[in-house]
Amino acid sequence: MLIRATAAIAVLFVVAIIGLMGMVLVDEDAHAEEISDGGGGLRGVPAEFRPWILKAAAACKEPELTPALLAAQLNQESGFRTDRSTVSHAGAQGPAQFMPGTWATWGRDDDGNGEASPWDVGDAVMAQGRMMCSLLKQAKTSGYSGDVRGLALAGYNAGWGAVQRYEGVPPRSFAGGETYNYVQVILASMPRFQGPGLVQISGTGNGADAARKAATRLGTPYSWGGGGPLGPSTGFCDGRNGYLNGRCSASSTVGFDCSSLVQYAYWPDLRLPRTAATQYGATSDRPVSRKNLKVGDLLFWSHGGSGAIYHVALYAGDGNVIHAPRTGRNVEIAPLTSAMPERDYYGATRP
């Protein structure tokens, strides 16, 4: 929770961060029976945590609060420990490491045992979910750049005041880099906990990895000009695009547009340019016929097939695409045949 150093975290905090999303070495202490595959978008968590993580994620309307994010955060906070010795030197308690004052705001008797306790798994995880959900909402309306998940995590670790002070995730110079590392480690370790869910994307290689990365952003709002390699952000209006019901929606919506989602999905393994037209230009020497599409291929649409590219999507397999369709919609899975007007389909390339 608030900045602290715990013995439990010290054991787990064996980290090497390489670039933005570094390599994380996590303690594999099997102190409880773990679910290896799970389903529902979650795996690799102790059995007693699983239903509560899924429930906490489902209770939040912010699509960024996934079960994998909550699980990675719990792993970083306490390693899923529930014993009464899981207390920091500053007094943060339980598997989600709540300070008593913060617990008074977010803690409830969610498991119905007659006591609201930061050591009870159900109570702690549901309180974690409520607080993170609230912080994600704050992050989305803050106007600060960067991944809203990172902003929310920084607020959980250091307090929202620290995020406001730096107008983003506090830098390495803040508090010895604890908050900065906390955010990077959690975001980097999320794939360990990401289990099979409603979207099944098969295959190996950069293309399949990119499609799976894009799929983690399902439900993220469309924002014209928003988003980039590091995640969603607010966009802008250009006189024609970015408006909803007569107002500029993009300037207050944290999200992706079609090409920034594709750029984000492939980054940093492949550094595609920013717009749909330039992405086509950068990959047009590797065209792919519609019958030979592979997961991760880029699909393009132009007005009446004229060559004036206006939309790009990622092929997800089984005749579906992942894309950010337009203002007022969210990142979604859609059939290739109806994702955009069929007459506008221009072709596909392989990055």
mmCIF file of C-alpha atoms in Angstrom:
data_model
loop_
_atom_site.group_PDB
_atom_site.id
_atom_site.type_symbol
_atom_site.label_atom_id
_atom_site.label_comp_id
_atom_site.label_asym_id
_atom_site.label_seq_id
_atom_site.Cartn_x
_atom_site.Cartn_y
_atom_site.Cartn_z
ATOM 1 C CA MET A 1 0.000 0.000 0.000
ATOM 2 C CA LEU A 2 1.786 3.215 1.104
ATOM 3 C CA ILE A 3 5.558 3.144 0.625
ATOM 4 C CA ARG A 4 7.101 0.538 2.870
ATOM 5 C CA ALA A 5 9.663 -2.228 2.970
ATOM 6 C CA THR A 6 8.472 -5.643 4.107
ATOM 7 C CA ALA A 7 10.453 -8.767 4.691
ATOM 8 C CA ALA A 8 8.029 -10.675 2.500
ATOM 9 C CA ILE A 9 8.527 -8.310 -0.396
ATOM 10 C CA ALA A 10 12.282 -8.345 0.096
ATOM 11 C CA VAL A 11 12.268 -12.095 -0.507
ATOM 12 C CA LEU A 12 10.190 -11.713 -3.649
ATOM 13 C CA PHE A 13 11.831 -8.604 -5.032
ATOM 14 C CA VAL A 14 14.470 -10.298 -7.187
ATOM 15 C CA VAL A 15 14.093 -8.169 -10.229
ATOM 16 C CA ALA A 16 15.936 -7.230 -13.372
ATOM 17 C CA ILE A 17 14.227 -4.567 -15.421
ATOM 18 C CA ILE A 18 15.406 -4.407 -19.002
ATOM 19 C CA GLY A 19 14.015 -1.463 -20.891
ATOM 20 C CA LEU A 20 10.427 -0.578 -20.222
ATOM 21 C CA MET A 21 9.010 -4.032 -19.526
ATOM 22 C CA GLY A 22 11.913 -5.910 -18.038
ATOM 23 C CA MET A 23 12.476 -9.511 -17.105
ATOM 24 C CA VAL A 24 11.097 -10.415 -13.682
ATOM 25 C CA LEU A 25 12.307 -13.260 -11.526
ATOM 26 C CA VAL A 26 9.533 -14.178 -9.107
ATOM 27 C CA ASP A 27 9.745 -16.411 -6.062
ATOM 28 C CA GLU A 28 7.990 -19.670 -6.991
ATOM 29 C CA ASP A 29 7.294 -20.597 -3.347
ATOM 30 C CA ALA A 30 4.401 -23.061 -3.557
ATOM 31 C CA HIS A 31 3.053 -22.310 -0.091
ATOM 32 C CA ALA A 32 -0.449 -23.233 -1.236
ATOM 33 C CA GLU A 33 -1.967 -25.415 -3.901
ATOM 34 C CA GLU A 34 -2.009 -23.461 -7.151
ATOM 35 C CA ILE A 35 -4.328 -23.694 -10.129
ATOM 36 C CA SER A 36 -2.171 -24.208 -13.196
ATOM 37 C CA ASP A 37 -4.526 -23.187 -15.950
ATOM 38 C CA GLY A 38 -7.810 -22.082 -14.468
ATOM 39 C CA GLY A 39 -9.653 -20.327 -17.251
ATOM 40 C CA GLY A 40 -11.557 -17.131 -16.857
ATOM 41 C CA GLY A 41 -8.435 -15.121 -17.573
ATOM 42 C CA LEU A 42 -6.520 -16.283 -14.488
ATOM 43 C CA ARG A 43 -3.927 -18.898 -13.599
ATOM 44 C CA GLY A 44 -1.102 -19.579 -11.160
ATOM 45 C CA VAL A 45 -2.715 -18.261 -7.977
ATOM 46 C CA PRO A 46 -3.418 -20.033 -4.670
ATOM 47 C CA ALA A 47 -6.835 -21.676 -4.710
ATOM 48 C CA GLU A 48 -8.231 -19.548 -1.878
ATOM 49 C CA PHE A 49 -7.476 -16.346 -3.798
ATOM 50 C CA ARG A 50 -8.895 -17.355 -7.169
ATOM 51 C CA PRO A 51 -12.668 -16.790 -6.668
ATOM 52 C CA TRP A 52 -12.113 -13.467 -4.939
ATOM 53 C CA ILE A 53 -9.775 -12.131 -7.619
ATOM 54 C CA LEU A 54 -12.303 -13.026 -10.307
ATOM 55 C CA LYS A 55 -15.129 -11.468 -8.273
ATOM 56 C CA ALA A 56 -13.183 -8.260 -7.592
ATOM 57 C CA ALA A 57 -12.323 -7.843 -11.265
ATOM 58 C CA ALA A 58 -15.911 -8.484 -12.338
ATOM 59 C CA ALA A 59 -17.244 -5.934 -9.845
ATOM 60 C CA CYS A 60 -15.269 -3.110 -11.474
ATOM 61 C CA LYS A 61 -16.562 -1.507 -14.656
ATOM 62 C CA GLU A 62 -13.075 -0.389 -15.685
ATOM 63 C CA PRO A 63 -11.815 -2.913 -18.287
ATOM 64 C CA GLU A 64 -8.181 -2.400 -17.283
ATOM 65 C CA LEU A 65 -8.813 -4.069 -13.897
ATOM 66 C CA THR A 66 -8.227 -7.630 -15.054
ATOM 67 C CA PRO A 67 -7.764 -10.696 -12.842
ATOM 68 C CA ALA A 68 -4.146 -10.909 -13.999
ATOM 69 C CA LEU A 69 -3.469 -7.336 -12.853
ATOM 70 C CA LEU A 70 -4.931 -7.984 -9.398
ATOM 71 C CA ALA A 71 -2.992 -11.248 -9.109
ATOM 72 C CA ALA A 72 0.308 -9.666 -10.148
ATOM 73 C CA GLN A 73 -0.263 -6.882 -7.641
ATOM 74 C CA LEU A 74 -0.997 -9.333 -4.807
ATOM 75 C CA ASN A 75 2.112 -11.288 -5.704
ATOM 76 C CA GLN A 76 4.189 -8.138 -5.466
ATOM 77 C CA GLU A 77 2.520 -6.943 -2.270
ATOM 78 C CA SER A 78 2.807 -10.126 -0.242
ATOM 79 C CA GLY A 79 3.449 -13.200 -2.369
ATOM 80 C CA PHE A 80 -0.143 -14.252 -1.506
ATOM 81 C CA ARG A 81 0.792 -14.640 2.146
ATOM 82 C CA THR A 82 -2.010 -14.548 4.707
ATOM 83 C CA ASP A 83 -0.237 -15.137 8.018
ATOM 84 C CA ARG A 84 -0.421 -12.432 10.675
ATOM 85 C CA SER A 85 3.282 -11.700 10.292
ATOM 86 C CA THR A 86 2.578 -10.130 6.898
ATOM 87 C CA VAL A 87 2.981 -6.607 8.259
ATOM 88 C CA SER A 88 5.353 -3.935 6.990
ATOM 89 C CA HIS A 89 7.550 -1.773 9.169
ATOM 90 C CA ALA A 90 5.083 1.055 8.485
ATOM 91 C CA GLY A 91 2.127 -1.063 9.595
ATOM 92 C CA ALA A 92 0.630 -2.191 6.274
ATOM 93 C CA GLN A 93 -1.277 -5.418 6.861
ATOM 94 C CA GLY A 94 -2.370 -8.566 5.090
ATOM 95 C CA PRO A 95 -2.059 -9.957 1.576
ATOM 96 C CA ALA A 96 -3.033 -6.640 -0.058
ATOM 97 C CA GLN A 97 -0.939 -4.599 2.427
ATOM 98 C CA PHE A 98 -3.474 -2.057 3.649
ATOM 99 C CA MET A 99 -2.547 0.672 6.103
ATOM 100 C CA PRO A 100 -5.140 0.840 8.902
ATOM 101 C CA GLY A 101 -6.356 4.290 7.862
ATOM 102 C CA THR A 102 -6.802 3.218 4.242
ATOM 103 C CA TRP A 103 -8.463 -0.019 5.324
ATOM 104 C CA ALA A 104 -11.063 2.025 7.204
ATOM 105 C CA THR A 105 -12.093 3.487 3.828
ATOM 106 C CA TRP A 106 -12.055 0.386 1.640
ATOM 107 C CA GLY A 107 -12.384 -2.601 3.955
ATOM 108 C CA ARG A 108 -15.686 -4.490 4.299
ATOM 109 C CA ASP A 109 -16.838 -7.880 5.529
ATOM 110 C CA ASP A 110 -17.025 -9.321 2.029
ATOM 111 C CA ASP A 111 -16.652 -12.936 3.094
ATOM 112 C CA GLY A 112 -19.524 -12.637 5.584
ATOM 113 C CA ASN A 113 -17.678 -14.021 8.601
ATOM 114 C CA GLY A 114 -18.738 -11.147 10.824
ATOM 115 C CA GLU A 115 -15.441 -9.233 10.672
ATOM 116 C CA ALA A 116 -13.848 -6.916 8.131
ATOM 117 C CA SER A 117 -10.200 -7.935 8.296
ATOM 118 C CA PRO A 118 -7.222 -7.085 6.056
ATOM 119 C CA TRP A 119 -5.946 -10.630 6.730
ATOM 120 C CA ASP A 120 -9.081 -12.324 5.383
ATOM 121 C CA VAL A 121 -8.485 -13.187 1.741
ATOM 122 C CA GLY A 122 -11.974 -12.222 0.568
ATOM 123 C CA ASP A 123 -12.059 -8.951 2.473
ATOM 124 C CA ALA A 124 -8.538 -7.970 1.380
ATOM 125 C CA VAL A 125 -8.939 -8.781 -2.313
ATOM 126 C CA MET A 126 -12.328 -7.107 -2.655
ATOM 127 C CA ALA A 127 -10.969 -3.981 -0.920
ATOM 128 C CA GLN A 128 -7.960 -4.047 -3.244
ATOM 129 C CA GLY A 129 -10.310 -4.254 -6.205
ATOM 130 C CA ARG A 130 -12.465 -1.362 -5.008
ATOM 131 C CA MET A 131 -9.464 0.863 -4.396
ATOM 132 C CA MET A 132 -7.821 0.010 -7.716
ATOM 133 C CA CYS A 133 -11.102 0.567 -9.545
ATOM 134 C CA SER A 134 -11.408 4.015 -7.994
ATOM 135 C CA LEU A 135 -7.787 4.826 -8.836
ATOM 136 C CA LEU A 136 -8.289 3.756 -12.448
ATOM 137 C CA LYS A 137 -11.209 6.154 -12.709
ATOM 138 C CA GLN A 138 -9.027 8.930 -11.289
ATOM 139 C CA ALA A 139 -6.243 8.054 -13.720
ATOM 140 C CA LYS A 140 -8.601 8.234 -16.689
ATOM 141 C CA THR A 141 -9.855 11.699 -15.779
ATOM 142 C CA SER A 142 -6.458 13.044 -14.702
ATOM 143 C CA GLY A 143 -5.189 13.817 -18.181
ATOM 144 C CA TYR A 144 -1.773 12.454 -17.198
ATOM 145 C CA SER A 145 0.105 10.563 -19.904
ATOM 146 C CA GLY A 146 1.053 6.921 -19.660
ATOM 147 C CA ASP A 147 -0.682 3.640 -18.965
ATOM 148 C CA VAL A 148 -3.659 4.212 -16.660
ATOM 149 C CA ARG A 149 -2.885 0.902 -14.975
ATOM 150 C CA GLY A 150 0.549 2.236 -14.057
ATOM 151 C CA LEU A 151 -0.938 5.461 -12.711
ATOM 152 C CA ALA A 152 -3.405 3.513 -10.568
ATOM 153 C CA LEU A 153 -0.702 1.195 -9.253
ATOM 154 C CA ALA A 154 1.471 4.183 -8.364
ATOM 155 C CA GLY A 155 -1.469 5.692 -6.482
ATOM 156 C CA TYR A 156 -1.971 2.429 -4.590
ATOM 157 C CA ASN A 157 1.693 2.245 -3.617
ATOM 158 C CA ALA A 158 2.578 5.866 -2.908
ATOM 159 C CA GLY A 159 -0.773 7.649 -2.653
ATOM 160 C CA TRP A 160 -2.519 9.609 -5.371
ATOM 161 C CA GLY A 161 -0.833 12.779 -4.146
ATOM 162 C CA ALA A 162 2.505 11.465 -5.426
ATOM 163 C CA VAL A 163 0.970 10.851 -8.859
ATOM 164 C CA GLN A 164 -0.429 14.388 -8.878
ATOM 165 C CA ARG A 165 2.916 15.821 -7.840
ATOM 166 C CA TYR A 166 4.694 14.277 -10.827
ATOM 167 C CA GLU A 167 1.681 14.264 -13.151
ATOM 168 C CA GLY A 168 2.370 10.603 -13.787
ATOM 169 C CA VAL A 169 4.166 7.642 -12.260
ATOM 170 C CA PRO A 170 6.815 9.019 -9.870
ATOM 171 C CA PRO A 171 10.343 8.702 -11.322
ATOM 172 C CA ARG A 172 13.171 6.544 -10.055
ATOM 173 C CA SER A 173 14.406 9.474 -7.979
ATOM 174 C CA PHE A 174 11.250 9.329 -5.842
ATOM 175 C CA ALA A 175 11.519 7.218 -2.651
ATOM 176 C CA GLY A 176 14.516 5.303 -3.922
ATOM 177 C CA GLY A 177 12.642 4.120 -6.988
ATOM 178 C CA GLU A 178 10.283 1.861 -5.013
ATOM 179 C CA THR A 179 7.095 3.115 -6.648
ATOM 180 C CA TYR A 180 8.613 3.188 -10.134
ATOM 181 C CA ASN A 181 9.863 -0.391 -9.756
ATOM 182 C CA TYR A 182 6.584 -1.507 -8.160
ATOM 183 C CA VAL A 183 4.663 -0.372 -11.237
ATOM 184 C CA GLN A 184 7.101 -1.861 -13.759
ATOM 185 C CA VAL A 185 7.360 -5.215 -11.994
ATOM 186 C CA ILE A 186 3.593 -5.684 -11.723
ATOM 187 C CA LEU A 187 2.905 -4.769 -15.342
ATOM 188 C CA ALA A 188 5.747 -6.997 -16.529
ATOM 189 C CA SER A 189 4.652 -9.996 -14.444
ATOM 190 C CA MET A 190 0.979 -9.931 -15.486
ATOM 191 C CA PRO A 191 1.449 -12.573 -18.254
ATOM 192 C CA ARG A 192 2.399 -15.119 -15.603
ATOM 193 C CA PHE A 193 -1.151 -14.898 -14.255
ATOM 194 C CA GLN A 194 -3.049 -14.438 -17.514
ATOM 195 C CA GLY A 195 -5.067 -17.580 -18.070
ATOM 196 C CA PRO A 196 -7.352 -18.633 -20.904
ATOM 197 C CA GLY A 197 -10.509 -16.583 -21.068
ATOM 198 C CA LEU A 198 -13.217 -15.963 -23.603
ATOM 199 C CA VAL A 199 -10.655 -15.041 -26.263
ATOM 200 C CA GLN A 200 -8.413 -17.866 -27.397
ATOM 201 C CA ILE A 201 -5.529 -16.788 -29.630
ATOM 202 C CA SER A 202 -3.311 -19.621 -30.779
ATOM 203 C CA GLY A 203 0.076 -19.673 -32.424
ATOM 204 C CA THR A 204 3.634 -18.670 -31.655
ATOM 205 C CA GLY A 205 5.915 -15.907 -32.816
ATOM 206 C CA ASN A 206 5.725 -12.123 -32.865
ATOM 207 C CA GLY A 207 2.375 -12.001 -34.624
ATOM 208 C CA ALA A 208 0.583 -14.247 -32.145
ATOM 209 C CA ASP A 209 2.246 -12.457 -29.230
ATOM 210 C CA ALA A 210 1.101 -9.111 -30.612
ATOM 211 C CA ALA A 211 -2.478 -10.323 -31.011
ATOM 212 C CA ARG A 212 -2.515 -11.639 -27.450
ATOM 213 C CA LYS A 213 -1.128 -8.352 -26.166
ATOM 214 C CA ALA A 214 -3.815 -6.429 -28.042
ATOM 215 C CA ALA A 215 -6.447 -8.762 -26.583
ATOM 216 C CA THR A 216 -5.493 -7.666 -23.065
ATOM 217 C CA ARG A 217 -6.914 -4.273 -24.043
ATOM 218 C CA LEU A 218 -10.376 -5.492 -25.004
ATOM 219 C CA GLY A 219 -12.924 -3.002 -23.691
ATOM 220 C CA THR A 220 -10.524 -0.046 -23.704
ATOM 221 C CA PRO A 221 -12.261 3.014 -25.210
ATOM 222 C CA TYR A 222 -11.484 4.390 -28.642
ATOM 223 C CA SER A 223 -9.744 7.762 -28.540
ATOM 224 C CA TRP A 224 -8.830 9.492 -31.808
ATOM 225 C CA GLY A 225 -5.115 10.299 -31.704
ATOM 226 C CA GLY A 226 -4.785 8.601 -28.313
ATOM 227 C CA GLY A 227 -2.522 5.781 -27.253
ATOM 228 C CA GLY A 228 0.950 4.716 -28.250
ATOM 229 C CA PRO A 229 3.712 2.216 -27.487
ATOM 230 C CA LEU A 230 3.339 2.603 -23.720
ATOM 231 C CA GLY A 231 -0.424 2.218 -23.571
ATOM 232 C CA PRO A 232 -3.621 4.252 -23.827
ATOM 233 C CA SER A 233 -3.777 8.022 -23.425
ATOM 234 C CA THR A 234 -6.076 10.918 -24.199
ATOM 235 C CA GLY A 235 -6.361 11.942 -27.837
ATOM 236 C CA PHE A 236 -7.465 15.058 -29.713
ATOM 237 C CA CYS A 237 -10.015 16.267 -32.258
ATOM 238 C CA ASP A 238 -9.010 17.527 -35.694
ATOM 239 C CA GLY A 239 -12.179 19.234 -36.862
ATOM 240 C CA ARG A 240 -13.717 16.025 -38.161
ATOM 241 C CA ASN A 241 -12.551 13.109 -36.013
ATOM 242 C CA GLY A 242 -12.787 12.498 -32.280
ATOM 243 C CA TYR A 243 -16.251 13.942 -31.696
ATOM 244 C CA LEU A 244 -19.216 12.289 -29.996
ATOM 245 C CA ASN A 245 -22.643 13.912 -29.731
ATOM 246 C CA GLY A 246 -21.226 17.224 -30.855
ATOM 247 C CA ARG A 247 -18.387 17.452 -28.362
ATOM 248 C CA CYS A 248 -14.720 16.539 -28.501
ATOM 249 C CA SER A 249 -14.696 13.147 -26.816
ATOM 250 C CA ALA A 250 -11.110 12.235 -27.639
ATOM 251 C CA SER A 251 -9.546 14.965 -25.509
ATOM 252 C CA SER A 252 -11.097 13.498 -22.349
ATOM 253 C CA THR A 253 -11.007 9.796 -23.252
ATOM 254 C CA VAL A 254 -8.041 7.635 -22.322
ATOM 255 C CA GLY A 255 -7.765 4.949 -24.974
ATOM 256 C CA PHE A 256 -6.416 3.845 -28.335
ATOM 257 C CA ASP A 257 -7.233 4.536 -31.946
ATOM 258 C CA CYS A 258 -6.842 1.786 -34.533
ATOM 259 C CA SER A 259 -3.193 2.343 -35.378
ATOM 260 C CA SER A 260 -1.954 3.069 -31.853
ATOM 261 C CA LEU A 261 -3.433 -0.266 -30.708
ATOM 262 C CA VAL A 262 -1.457 -2.029 -33.454
ATOM 263 C CA GLN A 263 1.695 -0.070 -32.594
ATOM 264 C CA TYR A 264 1.263 -0.932 -28.896
ATOM 265 C CA ALA A 265 0.670 -4.623 -29.673
ATOM 266 C CA TYR A 266 3.948 -5.061 -31.561
ATOM 267 C CA TRP A 267 6.140 -2.740 -29.480
ATOM 268 C CA PRO A 268 9.035 -3.033 -28.692
ATOM 269 C CA ASP A 269 9.821 -6.167 -30.744
ATOM 270 C CA LEU A 270 8.706 -4.356 -33.879
ATOM 271 C CA ARG A 271 8.549 -0.550 -33.874
ATOM 272 C CA LEU A 272 5.795 0.198 -36.323
ATOM 273 C CA PRO A 273 5.065 3.825 -37.263
ATOM 274 C CA ARG A 274 2.067 5.609 -35.771
ATOM 275 C CA THR A 275 -0.693 5.869 -38.376
ATOM 276 C CA ALA A 276 -2.589 3.271 -40.387
ATOM 277 C CA ALA A 277 -1.323 4.689 -43.674
ATOM 278 C CA THR A 278 2.324 4.644 -42.598
ATOM 279 C CA GLN A 279 1.935 1.158 -41.133
ATOM 280 C CA TYR A 280 0.721 -0.005 -44.512
ATOM 281 C CA GLY A 281 3.635 1.759 -46.179
ATOM 282 C CA ALA A 282 6.103 0.097 -43.815
ATOM 283 C CA THR A 283 4.764 -3.416 -44.465
ATOM 284 C CA SER A 284 3.286 -3.294 -47.989
ATOM 285 C CA ASP A 285 6.276 -5.156 -49.427
ATOM 286 C CA ARG A 286 5.005 -8.254 -47.549
ATOM 287 C CA PRO A 287 1.416 -8.647 -48.773
ATOM 288 C CA VAL A 288 -0.732 -11.578 -47.653
ATOM 289 C CA SER A 289 -3.759 -12.958 -49.451
ATOM 290 C CA ARG A 290 -6.984 -13.264 -47.519
ATOM 291 C CA LYS A 291 -6.895 -17.055 -47.669
ATOM 292 C CA ASN A 292 -3.367 -17.190 -46.200
ATOM 293 C CA LEU A 293 -3.855 -14.925 -43.184
ATOM 294 C CA LYS A 294 -1.963 -15.742 -39.993
ATOM 295 C CA VAL A 295 -2.559 -14.454 -36.475
ATOM 296 C CA GLY A 296 -0.999 -11.026 -36.092
ATOM 297 C CA ASP A 297 -1.204 -10.032 -39.752
ATOM 298 C CA LEU A 298 -2.258 -6.436 -40.373
ATOM 299 C CA LEU A 299 -5.489 -5.777 -42.256
ATOM 300 C CA PHE A 300 -6.239 -2.461 -43.928
ATOM 301 C CA TRP A 301 -9.301 -0.637 -45.185
ATOM 302 C CA SER A 302 -9.462 2.331 -47.557
ATOM 303 C CA HIS A 303 -12.322 4.473 -48.791
ATOM 304 C CA GLY A 304 -13.929 2.523 -51.604
ATOM 305 C CA GLY A 305 -10.704 0.579 -52.065
ATOM 306 C CA SER A 306 -9.026 3.742 -53.332
ATOM 307 C CA GLY A 307 -5.793 3.189 -51.458
ATOM 308 C CA ALA A 308 -6.419 6.034 -49.003
ATOM 309 C CA ILE A 309 -5.948 3.875 -45.899
ATOM 310 C CA TYR A 310 -8.192 4.836 -42.990
ATOM 311 C CA HIS A 311 -8.245 1.756 -40.723
ATOM 312 C CA VAL A 312 -6.001 -1.071 -39.538
ATOM 313 C CA ALA A 313 -6.694 -4.175 -37.464
ATOM 314 C CA LEU A 314 -4.876 -7.296 -36.256
ATOM 315 C CA TYR A 315 -5.940 -10.715 -37.467
ATOM 316 C CA ALA A 316 -6.944 -12.853 -34.458
ATOM 317 C CA GLY A 317 -7.604 -16.144 -36.252
ATOM 318 C CA ASP A 318 -10.847 -17.966 -37.091
ATOM 319 C CA GLY A 319 -11.981 -15.145 -39.349
ATOM 320 C CA ASN A 320 -11.860 -12.517 -36.590
ATOM 321 C CA VAL A 321 -9.913 -9.320 -36.003
ATOM 322 C CA ILE A 322 -8.938 -7.284 -32.950
ATOM 323 C CA HIS A 323 -9.347 -3.575 -33.503
ATOM 324 C CA ALA A 324 -10.288 -0.186 -32.119
ATOM 325 C CA PRO A 325 -13.239 0.658 -34.388
ATOM 326 C CA ARG A 326 -14.280 4.291 -33.886
ATOM 327 C CA THR A 327 -15.220 7.031 -31.397
ATOM 328 C CA GLY A 328 -17.862 5.846 -28.975
ATOM 329 C CA ARG A 329 -16.791 2.201 -29.244
ATOM 330 C CA ASN A 330 -14.232 0.043 -27.433
ATOM 331 C CA VAL A 331 -11.431 -2.273 -28.500
ATOM 332 C CA GLU A 332 -13.200 -5.444 -29.620
ATOM 333 C CA ILE A 333 -13.073 -8.772 -31.411
ATOM 334 C CA ALA A 334 -15.135 -8.654 -34.611
ATOM 335 C CA PRO A 335 -15.581 -10.762 -37.754
ATOM 336 C CA LEU A 336 -13.314 -9.664 -40.580
ATOM 337 C CA THR A 337 -16.328 -9.555 -42.883
ATOM 338 C CA SER A 338 -18.131 -6.923 -40.796
ATOM 339 C CA ALA A 339 -15.421 -5.111 -38.820
ATOM 340 C CA MET A 340 -15.513 -2.357 -41.451
ATOM 341 C CA PRO A 341 -17.490 -2.036 -44.716
ATOM 342 C CA GLU A 342 -16.586 -5.041 -46.858
ATOM 343 C CA ARG A 343 -16.249 -2.871 -49.952
ATOM 344 C CA ASP A 344 -13.458 -0.925 -48.212
ATOM 345 C CA TYR A 345 -11.228 -3.917 -47.462
ATOM 346 C CA TYR A 346 -7.895 -3.150 -49.096
ATOM 347 C CA GLY A 347 -5.582 -5.990 -48.156
ATOM 348 C CA ALA A 348 -3.276 -7.503 -45.559
ATOM 349 C CA THR A 349 0.420 -7.470 -44.790
ATOM 350 C CA ARG A 350 2.715 -9.458 -42.531
ATOM 351 C CA PRO A 351 4.969 -7.302 -40.306
#
